[in-house]
XYZ file of C-alpha atoms in Angstrom:
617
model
C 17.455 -6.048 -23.772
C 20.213 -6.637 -26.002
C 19.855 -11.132 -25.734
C 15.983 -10.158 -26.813
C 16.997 -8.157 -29.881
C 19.701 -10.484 -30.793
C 17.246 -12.984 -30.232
C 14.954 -11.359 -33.041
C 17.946 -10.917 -35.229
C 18.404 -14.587 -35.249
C 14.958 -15.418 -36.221
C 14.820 -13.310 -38.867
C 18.439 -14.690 -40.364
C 18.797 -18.041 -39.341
C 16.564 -20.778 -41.324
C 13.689 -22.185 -39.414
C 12.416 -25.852 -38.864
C 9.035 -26.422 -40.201
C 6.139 -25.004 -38.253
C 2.744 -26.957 -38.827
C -0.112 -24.654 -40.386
C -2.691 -23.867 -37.822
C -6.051 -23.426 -39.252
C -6.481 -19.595 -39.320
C -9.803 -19.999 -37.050
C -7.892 -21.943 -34.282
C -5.706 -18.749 -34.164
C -8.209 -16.723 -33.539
C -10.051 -19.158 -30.876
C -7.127 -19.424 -29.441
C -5.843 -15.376 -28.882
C -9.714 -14.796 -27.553
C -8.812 -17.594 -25.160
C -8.564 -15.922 -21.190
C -4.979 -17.598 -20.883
C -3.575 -16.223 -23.270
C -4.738 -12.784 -22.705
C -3.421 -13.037 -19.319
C -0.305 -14.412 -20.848
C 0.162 -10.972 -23.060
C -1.570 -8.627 -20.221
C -4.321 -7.812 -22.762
C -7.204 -5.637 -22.214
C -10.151 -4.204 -24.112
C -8.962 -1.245 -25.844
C -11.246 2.014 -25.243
C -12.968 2.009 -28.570
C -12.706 -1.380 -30.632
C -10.036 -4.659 -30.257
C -7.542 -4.433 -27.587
C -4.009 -3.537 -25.836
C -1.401 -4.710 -23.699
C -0.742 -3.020 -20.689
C 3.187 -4.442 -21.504
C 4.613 -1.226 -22.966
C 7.656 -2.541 -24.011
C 8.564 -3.562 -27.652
C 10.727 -6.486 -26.803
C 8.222 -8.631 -24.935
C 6.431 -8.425 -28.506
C 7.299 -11.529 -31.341
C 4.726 -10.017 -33.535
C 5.207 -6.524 -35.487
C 1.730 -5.399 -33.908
C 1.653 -7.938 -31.042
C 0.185 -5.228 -28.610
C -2.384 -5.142 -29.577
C -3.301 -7.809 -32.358
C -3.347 -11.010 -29.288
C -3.962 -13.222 -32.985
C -1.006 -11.696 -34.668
C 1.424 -12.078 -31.348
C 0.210 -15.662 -31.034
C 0.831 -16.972 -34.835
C 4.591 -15.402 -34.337
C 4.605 -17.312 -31.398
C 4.083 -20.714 -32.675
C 6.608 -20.150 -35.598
C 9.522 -18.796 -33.247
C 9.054 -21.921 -31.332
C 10.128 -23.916 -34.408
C 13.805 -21.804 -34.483
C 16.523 -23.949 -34.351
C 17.646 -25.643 -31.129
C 21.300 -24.037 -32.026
C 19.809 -20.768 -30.418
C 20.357 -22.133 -27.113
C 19.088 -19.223 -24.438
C 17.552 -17.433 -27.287
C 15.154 -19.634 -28.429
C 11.461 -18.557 -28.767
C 10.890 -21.504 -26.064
C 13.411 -20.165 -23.291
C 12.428 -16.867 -23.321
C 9.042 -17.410 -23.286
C 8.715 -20.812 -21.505
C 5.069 -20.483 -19.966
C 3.717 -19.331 -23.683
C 5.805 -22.703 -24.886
C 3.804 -24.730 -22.704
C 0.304 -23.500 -23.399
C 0.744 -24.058 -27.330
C 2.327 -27.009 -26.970
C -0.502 -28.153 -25.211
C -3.347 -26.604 -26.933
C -2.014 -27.275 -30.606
C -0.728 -30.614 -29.547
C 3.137 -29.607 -30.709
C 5.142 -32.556 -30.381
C 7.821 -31.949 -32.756
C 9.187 -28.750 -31.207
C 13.540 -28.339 -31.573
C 15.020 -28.974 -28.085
C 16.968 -25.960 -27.428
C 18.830 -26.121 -24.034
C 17.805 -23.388 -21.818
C 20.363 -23.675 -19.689
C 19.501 -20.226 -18.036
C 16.180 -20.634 -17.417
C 17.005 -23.783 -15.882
C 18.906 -23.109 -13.656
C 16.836 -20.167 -11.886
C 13.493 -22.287 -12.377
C 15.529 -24.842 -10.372
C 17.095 -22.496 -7.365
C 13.295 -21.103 -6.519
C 11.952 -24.279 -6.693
C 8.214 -23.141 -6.731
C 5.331 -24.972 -4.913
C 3.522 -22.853 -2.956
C 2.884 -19.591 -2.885
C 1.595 -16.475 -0.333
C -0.080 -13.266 -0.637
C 1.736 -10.829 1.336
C 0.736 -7.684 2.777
C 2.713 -5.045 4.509
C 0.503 -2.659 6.034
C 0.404 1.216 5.060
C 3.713 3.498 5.776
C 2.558 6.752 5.537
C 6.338 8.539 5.550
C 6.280 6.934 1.936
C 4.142 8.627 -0.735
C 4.383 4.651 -2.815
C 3.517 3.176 0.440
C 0.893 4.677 2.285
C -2.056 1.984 1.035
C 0.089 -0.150 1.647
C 2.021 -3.070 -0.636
C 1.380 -6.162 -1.962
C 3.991 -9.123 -3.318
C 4.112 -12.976 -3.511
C 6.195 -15.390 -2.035
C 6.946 -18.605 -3.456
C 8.156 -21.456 -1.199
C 9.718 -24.490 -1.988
C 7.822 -27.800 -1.302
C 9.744 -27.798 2.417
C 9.768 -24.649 3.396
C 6.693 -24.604 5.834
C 7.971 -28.320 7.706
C 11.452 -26.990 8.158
C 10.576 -23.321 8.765
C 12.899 -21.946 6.187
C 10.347 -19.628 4.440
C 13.060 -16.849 4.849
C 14.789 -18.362 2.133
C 12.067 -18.401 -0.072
C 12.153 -16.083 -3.385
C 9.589 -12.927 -3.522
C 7.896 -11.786 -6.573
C 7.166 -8.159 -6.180
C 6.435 -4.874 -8.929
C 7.367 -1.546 -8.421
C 8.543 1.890 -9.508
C 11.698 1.612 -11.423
C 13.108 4.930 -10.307
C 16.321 6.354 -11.814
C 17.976 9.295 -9.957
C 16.922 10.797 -6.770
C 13.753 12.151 -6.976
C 12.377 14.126 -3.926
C 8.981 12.671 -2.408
C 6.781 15.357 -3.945
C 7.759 15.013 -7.015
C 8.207 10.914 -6.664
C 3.935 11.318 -5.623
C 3.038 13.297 -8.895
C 5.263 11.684 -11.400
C 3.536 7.961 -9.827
C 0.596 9.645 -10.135
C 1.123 10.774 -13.680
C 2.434 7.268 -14.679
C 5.953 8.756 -14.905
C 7.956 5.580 -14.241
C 8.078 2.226 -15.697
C 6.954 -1.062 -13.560
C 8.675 -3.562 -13.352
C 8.811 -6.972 -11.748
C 11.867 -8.359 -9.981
C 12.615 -11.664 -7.560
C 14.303 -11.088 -4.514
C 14.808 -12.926 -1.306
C 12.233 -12.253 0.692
C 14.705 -12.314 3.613
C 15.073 -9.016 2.271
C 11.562 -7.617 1.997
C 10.910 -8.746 5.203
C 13.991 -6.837 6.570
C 12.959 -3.519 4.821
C 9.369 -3.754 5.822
C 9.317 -4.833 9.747
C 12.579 -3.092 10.408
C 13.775 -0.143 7.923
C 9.464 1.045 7.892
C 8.018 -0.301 10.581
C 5.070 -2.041 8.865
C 3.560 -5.218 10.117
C 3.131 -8.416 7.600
C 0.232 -10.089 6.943
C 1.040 -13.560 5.150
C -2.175 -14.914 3.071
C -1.105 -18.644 2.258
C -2.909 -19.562 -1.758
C -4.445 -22.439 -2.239
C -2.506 -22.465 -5.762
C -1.255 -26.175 -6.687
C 2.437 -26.397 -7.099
C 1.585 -26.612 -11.141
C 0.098 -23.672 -11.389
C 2.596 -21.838 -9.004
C 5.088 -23.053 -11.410
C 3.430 -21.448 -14.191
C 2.984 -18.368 -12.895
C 6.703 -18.105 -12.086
C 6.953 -19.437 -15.763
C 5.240 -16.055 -16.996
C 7.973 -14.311 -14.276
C 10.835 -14.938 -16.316
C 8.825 -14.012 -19.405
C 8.956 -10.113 -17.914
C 12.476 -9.998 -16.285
C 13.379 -6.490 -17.354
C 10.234 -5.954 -19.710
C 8.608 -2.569 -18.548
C 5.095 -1.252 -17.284
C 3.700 1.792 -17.331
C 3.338 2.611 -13.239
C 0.378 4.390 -11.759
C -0.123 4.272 -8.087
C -3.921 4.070 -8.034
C -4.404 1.653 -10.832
C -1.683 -0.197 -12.324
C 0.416 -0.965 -9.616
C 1.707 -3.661 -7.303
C -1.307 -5.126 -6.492
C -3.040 -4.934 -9.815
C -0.004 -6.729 -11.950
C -0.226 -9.271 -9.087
C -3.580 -10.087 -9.526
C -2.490 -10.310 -13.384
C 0.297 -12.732 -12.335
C -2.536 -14.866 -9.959
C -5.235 -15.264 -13.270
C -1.598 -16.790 -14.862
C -1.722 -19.010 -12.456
C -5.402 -20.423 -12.237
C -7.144 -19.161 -15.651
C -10.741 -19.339 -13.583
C -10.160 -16.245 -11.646
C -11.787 -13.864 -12.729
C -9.572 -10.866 -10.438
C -8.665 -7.919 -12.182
C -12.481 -6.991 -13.536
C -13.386 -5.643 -10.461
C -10.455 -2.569 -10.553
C -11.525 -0.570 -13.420
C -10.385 2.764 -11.700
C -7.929 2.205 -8.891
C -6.862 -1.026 -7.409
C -5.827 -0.590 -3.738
C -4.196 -3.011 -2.378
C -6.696 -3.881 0.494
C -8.991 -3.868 -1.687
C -6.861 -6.531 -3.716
C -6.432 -8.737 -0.950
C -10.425 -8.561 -0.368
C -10.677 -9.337 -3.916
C -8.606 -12.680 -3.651
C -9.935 -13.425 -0.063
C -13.586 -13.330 -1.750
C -11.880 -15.559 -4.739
C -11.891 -18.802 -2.188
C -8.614 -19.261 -2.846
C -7.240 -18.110 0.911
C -5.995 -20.584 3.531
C -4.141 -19.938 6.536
C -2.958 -16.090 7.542
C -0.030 -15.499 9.147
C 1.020 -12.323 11.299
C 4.420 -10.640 11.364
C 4.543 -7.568 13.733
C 6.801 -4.980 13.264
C 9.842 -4.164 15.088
C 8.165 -1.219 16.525
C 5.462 -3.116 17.690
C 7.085 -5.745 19.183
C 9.098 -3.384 21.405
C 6.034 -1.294 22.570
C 4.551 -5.182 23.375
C 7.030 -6.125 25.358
C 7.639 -2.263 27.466
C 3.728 -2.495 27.869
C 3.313 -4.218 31.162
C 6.391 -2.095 32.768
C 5.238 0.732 34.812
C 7.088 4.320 34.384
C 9.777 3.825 36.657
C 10.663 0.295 34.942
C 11.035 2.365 31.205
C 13.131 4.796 32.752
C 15.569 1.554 33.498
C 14.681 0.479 29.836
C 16.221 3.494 28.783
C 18.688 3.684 31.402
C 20.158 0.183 30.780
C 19.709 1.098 26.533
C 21.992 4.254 27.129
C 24.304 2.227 29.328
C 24.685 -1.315 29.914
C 26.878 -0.568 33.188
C 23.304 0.055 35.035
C 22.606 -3.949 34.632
C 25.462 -3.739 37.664
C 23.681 -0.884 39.902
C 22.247 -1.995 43.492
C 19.288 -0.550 42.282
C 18.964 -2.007 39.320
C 20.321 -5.442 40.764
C 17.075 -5.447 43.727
C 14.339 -5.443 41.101
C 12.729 -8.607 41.245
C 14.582 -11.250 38.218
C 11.191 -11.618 36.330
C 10.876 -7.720 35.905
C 14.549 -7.136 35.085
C 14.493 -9.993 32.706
C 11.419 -7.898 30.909
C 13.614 -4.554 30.656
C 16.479 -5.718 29.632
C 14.193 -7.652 26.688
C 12.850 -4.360 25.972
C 16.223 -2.423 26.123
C 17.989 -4.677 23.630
C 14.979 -4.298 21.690
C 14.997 -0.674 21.567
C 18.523 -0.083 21.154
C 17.908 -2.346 17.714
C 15.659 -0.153 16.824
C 17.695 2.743 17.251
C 20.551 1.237 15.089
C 18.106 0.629 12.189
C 18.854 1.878 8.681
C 22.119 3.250 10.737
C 26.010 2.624 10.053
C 27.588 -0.108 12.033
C 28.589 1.689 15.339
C 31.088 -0.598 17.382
C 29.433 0.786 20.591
C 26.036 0.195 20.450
C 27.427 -3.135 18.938
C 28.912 -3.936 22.277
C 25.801 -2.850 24.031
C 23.795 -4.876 21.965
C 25.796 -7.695 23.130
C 25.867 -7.161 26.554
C 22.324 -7.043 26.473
C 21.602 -10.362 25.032
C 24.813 -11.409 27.470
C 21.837 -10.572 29.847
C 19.000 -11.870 28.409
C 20.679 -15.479 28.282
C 21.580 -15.476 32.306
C 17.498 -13.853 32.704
C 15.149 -15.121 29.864
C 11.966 -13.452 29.777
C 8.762 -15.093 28.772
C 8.032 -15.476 25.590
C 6.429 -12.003 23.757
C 2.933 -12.411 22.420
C 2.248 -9.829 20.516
C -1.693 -8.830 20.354
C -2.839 -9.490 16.788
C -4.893 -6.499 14.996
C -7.738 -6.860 13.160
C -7.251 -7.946 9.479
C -6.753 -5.060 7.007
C -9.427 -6.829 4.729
C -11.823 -6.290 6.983
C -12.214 -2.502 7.019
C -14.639 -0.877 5.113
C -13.793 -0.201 0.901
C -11.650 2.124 -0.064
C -14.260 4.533 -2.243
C -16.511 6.481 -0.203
C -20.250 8.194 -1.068
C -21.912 10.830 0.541
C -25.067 12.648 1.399
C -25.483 14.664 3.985
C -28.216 17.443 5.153
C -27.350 20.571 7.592
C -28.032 23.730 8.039
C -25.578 26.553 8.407
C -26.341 30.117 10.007
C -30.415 29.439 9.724
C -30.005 28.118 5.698
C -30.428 24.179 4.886
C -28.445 22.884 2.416
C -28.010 19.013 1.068
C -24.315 18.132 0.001
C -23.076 15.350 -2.032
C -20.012 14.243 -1.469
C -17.137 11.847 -3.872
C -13.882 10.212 -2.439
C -11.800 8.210 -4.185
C -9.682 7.146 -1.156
C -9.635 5.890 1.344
C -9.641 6.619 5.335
C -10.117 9.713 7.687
C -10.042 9.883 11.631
C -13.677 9.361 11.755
C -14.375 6.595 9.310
C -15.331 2.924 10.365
C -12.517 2.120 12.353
C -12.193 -1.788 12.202
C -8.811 -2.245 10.451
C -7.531 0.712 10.594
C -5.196 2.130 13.241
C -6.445 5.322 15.465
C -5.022 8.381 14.227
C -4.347 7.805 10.583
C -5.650 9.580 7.821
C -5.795 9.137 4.440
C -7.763 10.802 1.736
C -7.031 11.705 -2.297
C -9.856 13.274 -4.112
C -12.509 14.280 -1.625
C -15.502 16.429 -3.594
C -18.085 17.683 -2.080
C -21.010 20.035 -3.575
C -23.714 21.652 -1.666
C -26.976 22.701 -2.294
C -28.459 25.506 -0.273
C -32.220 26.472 -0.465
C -33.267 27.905 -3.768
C -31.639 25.478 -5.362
C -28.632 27.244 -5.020
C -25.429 24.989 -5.854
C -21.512 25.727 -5.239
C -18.336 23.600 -4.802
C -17.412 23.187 -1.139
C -14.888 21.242 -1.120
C -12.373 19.669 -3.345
C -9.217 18.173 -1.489
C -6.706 16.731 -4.095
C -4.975 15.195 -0.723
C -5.392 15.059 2.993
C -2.363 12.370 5.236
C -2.760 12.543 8.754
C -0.512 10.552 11.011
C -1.108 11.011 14.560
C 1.436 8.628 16.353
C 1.280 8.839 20.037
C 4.163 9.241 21.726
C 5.931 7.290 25.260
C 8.547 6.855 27.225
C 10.718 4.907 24.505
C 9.299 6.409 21.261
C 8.906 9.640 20.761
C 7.433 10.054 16.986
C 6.436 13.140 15.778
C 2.904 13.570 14.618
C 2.394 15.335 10.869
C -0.354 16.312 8.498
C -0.478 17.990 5.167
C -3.292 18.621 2.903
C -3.901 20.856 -0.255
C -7.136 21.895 -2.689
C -9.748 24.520 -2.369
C -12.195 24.635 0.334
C -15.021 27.624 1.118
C -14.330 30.109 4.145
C -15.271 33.286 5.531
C -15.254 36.333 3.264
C -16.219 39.736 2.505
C -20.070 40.693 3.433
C -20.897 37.951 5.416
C -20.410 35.663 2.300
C -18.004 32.653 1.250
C -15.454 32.526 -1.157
C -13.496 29.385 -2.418
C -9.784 29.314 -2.010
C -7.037 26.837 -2.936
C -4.718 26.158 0.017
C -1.627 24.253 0.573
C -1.144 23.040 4.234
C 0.897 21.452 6.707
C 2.290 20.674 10.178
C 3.688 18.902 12.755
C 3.720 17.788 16.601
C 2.913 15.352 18.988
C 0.251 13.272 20.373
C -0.469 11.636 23.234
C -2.024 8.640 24.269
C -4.425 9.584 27.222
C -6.622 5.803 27.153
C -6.774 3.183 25.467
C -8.974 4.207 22.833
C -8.153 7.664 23.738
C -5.467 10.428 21.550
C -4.721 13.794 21.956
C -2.943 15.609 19.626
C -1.432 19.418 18.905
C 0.377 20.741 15.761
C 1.556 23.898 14.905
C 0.538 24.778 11.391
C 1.504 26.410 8.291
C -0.727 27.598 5.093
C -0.669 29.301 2.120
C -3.974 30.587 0.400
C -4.679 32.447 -2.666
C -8.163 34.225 -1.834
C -9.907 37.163 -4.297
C -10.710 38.841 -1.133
C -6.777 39.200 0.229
C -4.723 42.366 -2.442
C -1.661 39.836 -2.558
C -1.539 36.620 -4.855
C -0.723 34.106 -1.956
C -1.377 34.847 1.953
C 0.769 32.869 3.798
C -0.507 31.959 7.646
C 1.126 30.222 11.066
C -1.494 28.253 13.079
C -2.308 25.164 15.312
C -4.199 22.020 15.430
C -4.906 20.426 18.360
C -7.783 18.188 19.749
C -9.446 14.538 20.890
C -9.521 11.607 19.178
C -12.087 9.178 20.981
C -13.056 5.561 19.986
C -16.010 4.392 21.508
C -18.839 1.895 21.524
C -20.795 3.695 18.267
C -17.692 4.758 16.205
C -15.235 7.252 16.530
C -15.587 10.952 17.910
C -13.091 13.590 16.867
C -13.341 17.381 19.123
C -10.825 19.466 17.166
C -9.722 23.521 17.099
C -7.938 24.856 14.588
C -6.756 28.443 14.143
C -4.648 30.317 10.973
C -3.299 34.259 11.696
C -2.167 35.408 8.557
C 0.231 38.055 7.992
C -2.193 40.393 6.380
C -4.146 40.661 9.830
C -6.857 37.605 9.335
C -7.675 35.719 11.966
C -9.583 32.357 11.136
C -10.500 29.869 13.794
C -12.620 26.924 13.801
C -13.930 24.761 16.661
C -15.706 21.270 15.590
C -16.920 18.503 16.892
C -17.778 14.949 14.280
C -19.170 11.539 16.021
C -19.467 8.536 13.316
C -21.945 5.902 13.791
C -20.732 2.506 12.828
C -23.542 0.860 11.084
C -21.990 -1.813 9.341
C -18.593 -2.132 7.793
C -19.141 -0.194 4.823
C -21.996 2.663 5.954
C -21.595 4.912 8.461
C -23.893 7.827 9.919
C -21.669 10.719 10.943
C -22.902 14.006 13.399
C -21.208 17.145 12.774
C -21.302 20.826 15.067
C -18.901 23.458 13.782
C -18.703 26.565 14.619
C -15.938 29.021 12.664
C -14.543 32.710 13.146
C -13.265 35.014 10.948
C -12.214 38.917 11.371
C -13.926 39.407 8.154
C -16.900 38.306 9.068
C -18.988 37.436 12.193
C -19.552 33.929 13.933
C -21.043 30.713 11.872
C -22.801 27.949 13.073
C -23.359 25.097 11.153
C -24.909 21.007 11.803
C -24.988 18.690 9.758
C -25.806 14.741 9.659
C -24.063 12.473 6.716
C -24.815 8.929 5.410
C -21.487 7.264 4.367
C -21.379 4.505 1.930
C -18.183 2.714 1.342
C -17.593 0.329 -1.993
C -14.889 -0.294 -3.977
């Protein structure tokens, strides 16, 4: 900040080498021009001329340069004619990938030659001539993470012939968080736009650490068919934003969306960011680019979690037990018993024991002994090599169905029809086209639904601000507990044989269980709170369970699930339902629904229903 305001200081006190006079018109051609809007992050303003999505004064040369593009771009061209004596401050070092536009476009060959020593020498260590898309998938134990991420690495021209990509430099936005702000109120202050954005270049050495080890999240690596010129000017533009701040919203202008900015930097011709005018998710982003033609090769980093459960997956029970045996205590690689399995399956356990015992020291302090385990274990591994792990590949996130979801459903409920129309913004429940998507993850923010009941009768139903499910079987190595929370209003039974709407907070956690292949089972203990006009006290708090069947099959998934809340006042509410989803194509689905609830206030209701799902950005 302060080298940017000194900088400005300068220009207005030192004397200036002649800038040429640009013909007023070719100022304005030139600020309507696409680069240069991508250049200053411009975008149509709601009512008339336009604004930066920059919100911080110093990335600004002009007075009004926020949102005048023509203004910002005339103070460009004279700052570029400061004097060379400057050095780092000149208009041209701090803003090298402007410099080279104008200087190309206004044909300025008589431009001071300031130094820019700085910028030299960290254009030169990254080295930029290729660049990838990367994709770590969803975390959902991190309220910023849970559509998952998106940031850019930038190789060097022989990083993919000697395999030294983990050197490479990553370009990635986020949340600049001061403090230590809990995770509820990290979710409503991102929501809220609350923090600044900014960018930042790291090693990706370091990413890659944090995602596949510290969260568990498997990689997907898009390689860009950017030329090594324009890869270089987008990491031009990078050093033009070191420090500068963003407004931060998770559902619009986040991660993915300032890297799809940073991509139409790049190559001027894509047209990316256009297609995001509410939220910008960031599978949807990397269907965006994918669609763009500019996508080569994909590479495929699993997690650490997943490589472990890869390799333990041919041993039967009793050859875990030694996994965790051997883990525990490295003096059981010298039991008889032990010692009389056959080499090829002891050369698998011990594999999966050092593996697990990593994964039990991540995000931990340095502990000498599992240090000294660890070692002993690859002491092991080198006298008994197993094969080589191959790791199944999942489907590619892209090709899931879109993120927004709408629907229209018909049903009837205790002998009365009713049509509902339903809204949600995002993204994925336990039903929905599963292709992509992992079995047992839910995730859902803004979910509307109104219903229209014979007569012409209309009411709310439904209107779930959030819903995150994450049912996470458990084994004989991992045991991961399974959570959910959710929170809105929602009709139940009342008074009379009627419905009333009540808002609801809701949470709660277990286990599941993986009974198949394609098969879950799950139960949670529960815990509400519910303001409803037919309890006397303001909020009704309840205890409860969740349990049920998570099935994927040949036409979609099926989902058999009963839930039950026993409030303190004496309310009993129970609910048994069962909801099959036809996969018609990726982004429709036909869904089936049977529920049948209970309530001491009221008897017995049946309902069926049958819902068209249509899924689009």
């Amino acid at each position: 900040m302060l080298k940017r305001l000194a900088y400005l200081a300068l220009c207005v006190c030192a004397p200036l080498h002649a800038a040429p006079h640009v013909d007023p018109s070719r100022i304005t051609a030139l600020a309507a021009d696409p680069y240069w809007l991508a250049l200053g992050h411009y975008t149509p303003a709601k009512l008339d001329g336009w604004r930066s999505y920059v919100d911080d004064r110093r990335f600004f040369l002009a007075a009004d340069g926020a949102h005048h593009p023509d203004q910002e771009l005339a103070a460009t061209v004279t700052a570029l004619y400061a004097p060379a004596s400057l050095g780092n401050q000149q208009a041209q070092c701090v803003f090298p990938a402007r410099t080279r536009w104008l200087r190309q476009q206004l044909d300025l060959h008589d431009l001071p030659t300031p130094e820019c020593s700085e910028f030299q020498q960290w254009y030169k260590e990254i080295s930029p001539h290729h660049t990838v898309l990367v994709f770590p998938a969803a975390y959902l134990n991190s309220p910023s993470s849970m559509f998952g991420h998106t940031l850019l690495r930038i190789d060097q021209a022989e990083a993919r012939q000697d395999k030294t990509a983990l050197l490479s430099s990553a370009i990635n936005f986020g949340a600049y968080i001061e403090g230590n702000d809990n995770s509820i109120l990290y979710a409503w202050k991102g929501l809220a736009g609350g923090y600044p954005g900014m960018f930042s270049l790291v090693p990706y050495q370091q990413k890659l650490a944090e995602y596949r080890s510290l969260e568990n999240r498997d990689l997907w690596e898009y390689h860009l068919d950017l030329t090594p010129e324009e890869t270089g000017r987008m990491v031009e533009h990078v050093w033009e934003l070191k420090q500068i701040r963003f407004d931060y919203f998770f559902f619009d202008e986040n991660c993915s969306y300032r890297l799809l900015e940073l991509l139409q930097v790049a190559r001027p011709s894509l047209r990316l960011t256009g297609q995001f005018p509410l939220t910008a998710i960031p599978t949807d982003t990397v269907k965006a680019v994918k669609q763009a033609g500019i996508v080569g090769e994909i590479d495929y980093r699993p997690s650490r979690e997943r490589e472990l459960l890869a390799r333990a997956k041919p041993l039967d029970a009793d050859e875990q037990q030694w996994v965790l045996k051997v883990a525990a205590d490295t003096g059981q690689l010298q039991n008889p018993a032990y010692s009389a399995l056959p080499a090829p399956r002891r050369a698998l356990i011990q594999d999966a024991a050092y593996r697990l015992e990593r994964y039990r020291a991540t995000a931990q302090e340095r502990d000498p002994a599992s240090a000294q385990r660890s070692f002993q274990l690859l002491r092991a591994i080198s006298q008994n090599p197993p094969p080589e792990l191959q790791v199944e590949r999942p489907g590619l996130p892209e090709d899931g169905h879109d993120s927004r979801t709408w629907q229209v459903a018909a049903g009837n409920r205790d002998g009365k029809n009713f049509a509902e129309y339903g809204l949600r913004m995002a993204y994925h429940d336990l039903n929905d086209n599963s292709e992509g998507f992992p079995l047992g993850a839910q995730i859902e923010i803004l979910n509307t639904r109104l219903r229209q009941y014979e007569g012409n009768r209309w009411q709310l139903q439904r209107l779930d601000l959030a819903t995150i499910r994450s049912m996470t079987p458990r084994n004989e190595l991992l045991q991961p507990l399974s959570w959910q929370v959710t929170g809105g209003l929602e009709r139940v039974l009342g008074k009379h044989g009627g419905e009333t709407l009540v808002s609801h907070v809701n949470g709660g956690a277990g286990g599941t269980w993986q009974l198949g292949e394609h098969t879950l089972a799950f139960a949670l203990g529960t815990a509400r709170l519910e303001h409803n006009n037919d309890f006397s006290a303001m909020l009704s708090p309840a205890a409860g369970f969740d349990s049920g069947l998570l099935w994927r099959n040949r036409l979609g998934n099926l989902r058999l699930e009963a839930q039950g809340d026993y409030f303190l006042n004496g309310e009993v509410r129970r609910t048994l339902s069962l909801n099959q989803q036809w996969e018609l194509s990726r982004n429709l689905g036909l869904r089936l629904s049977a529920q049948r609830d209970f309530s001491e206030l009221a008897g017995p209701r049946n309902e069926v229903m049958v819902e068209l799902k249509w899924y689009h950005y």
